[in-house]
Short mmCIF file of C-alpha atoms in Angstrom, two decimals:
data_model
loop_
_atom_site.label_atom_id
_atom_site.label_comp_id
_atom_site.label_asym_id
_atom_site.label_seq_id
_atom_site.Cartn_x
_atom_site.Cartn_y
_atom_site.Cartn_z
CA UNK O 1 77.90 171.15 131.88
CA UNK O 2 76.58 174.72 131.47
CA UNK O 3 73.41 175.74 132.85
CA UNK O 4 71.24 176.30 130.49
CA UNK O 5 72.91 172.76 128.68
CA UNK O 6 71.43 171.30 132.17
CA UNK O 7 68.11 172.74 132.02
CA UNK O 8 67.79 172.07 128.03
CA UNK O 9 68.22 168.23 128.95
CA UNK O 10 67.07 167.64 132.15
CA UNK O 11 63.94 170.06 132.85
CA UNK O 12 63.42 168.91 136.33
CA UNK O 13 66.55 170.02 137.68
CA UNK O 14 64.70 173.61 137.40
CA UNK O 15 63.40 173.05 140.47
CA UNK O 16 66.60 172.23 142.14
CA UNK O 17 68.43 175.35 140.82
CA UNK O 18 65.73 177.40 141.84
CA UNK O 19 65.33 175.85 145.48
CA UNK O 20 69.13 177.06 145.61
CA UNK O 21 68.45 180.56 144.98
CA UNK O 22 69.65 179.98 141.36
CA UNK O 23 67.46 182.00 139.29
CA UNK O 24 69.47 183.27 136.02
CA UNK O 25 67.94 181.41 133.39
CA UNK O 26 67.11 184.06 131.33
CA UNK O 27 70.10 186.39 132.45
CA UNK O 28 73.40 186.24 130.01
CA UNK O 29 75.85 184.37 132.56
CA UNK O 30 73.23 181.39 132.40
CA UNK O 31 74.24 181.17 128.36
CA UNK O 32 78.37 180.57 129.20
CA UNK O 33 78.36 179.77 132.99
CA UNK O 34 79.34 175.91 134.19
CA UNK O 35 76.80 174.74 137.09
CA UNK O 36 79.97 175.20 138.77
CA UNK O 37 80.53 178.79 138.35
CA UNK O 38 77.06 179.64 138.47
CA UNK O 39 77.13 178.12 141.96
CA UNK O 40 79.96 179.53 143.23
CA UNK O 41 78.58 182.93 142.18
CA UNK O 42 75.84 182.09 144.41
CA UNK O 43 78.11 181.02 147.10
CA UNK O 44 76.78 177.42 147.03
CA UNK O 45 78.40 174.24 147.88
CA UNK O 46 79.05 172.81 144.20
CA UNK O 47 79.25 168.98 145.62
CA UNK O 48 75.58 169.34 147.35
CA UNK O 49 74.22 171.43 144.61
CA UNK O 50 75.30 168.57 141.84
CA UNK O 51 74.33 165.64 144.32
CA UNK O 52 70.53 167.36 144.74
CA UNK O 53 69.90 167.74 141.25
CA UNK O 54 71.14 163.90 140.43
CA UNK O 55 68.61 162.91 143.37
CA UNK O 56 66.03 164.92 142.02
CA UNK O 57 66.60 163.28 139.00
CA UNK O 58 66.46 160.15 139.98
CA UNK O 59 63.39 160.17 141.63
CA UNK O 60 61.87 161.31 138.19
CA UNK O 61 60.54 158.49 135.77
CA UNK O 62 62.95 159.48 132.89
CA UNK O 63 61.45 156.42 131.02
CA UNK O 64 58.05 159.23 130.16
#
């Protein structure tokens, strides 16, 4: 899923991305990148980054 594709759907994973030092939402690469190539840009562990934002979505009522 690309980045901006994540933050589109799920806005609460903005928090996540930013906690990682992720914060290219309004720069180009954000428009084409995967999660996964935006985080290995950063240098960060794709498996934890993808396993944060599912908890942090799960602890949000996406029933509102």
């Amino acid at each position: 899923m690309g980045i901006l594709d994540a933050v589109n759907a799920y806005p609460d994973s903005v928090n996540v991305f930013q906690a990682y030092g992720m914060h290219c939402f309004g720069c180009m690469a954000a428009r084409f990148e995967s999660i996964e190539e935006g985080a290995l840009a950063h240098g960060i562990d794709v498996d934890v980054l993808i396993k944060s934002i599912n908890d942090a979505l799960d602890a949000v009522d996406l029933t509102k």
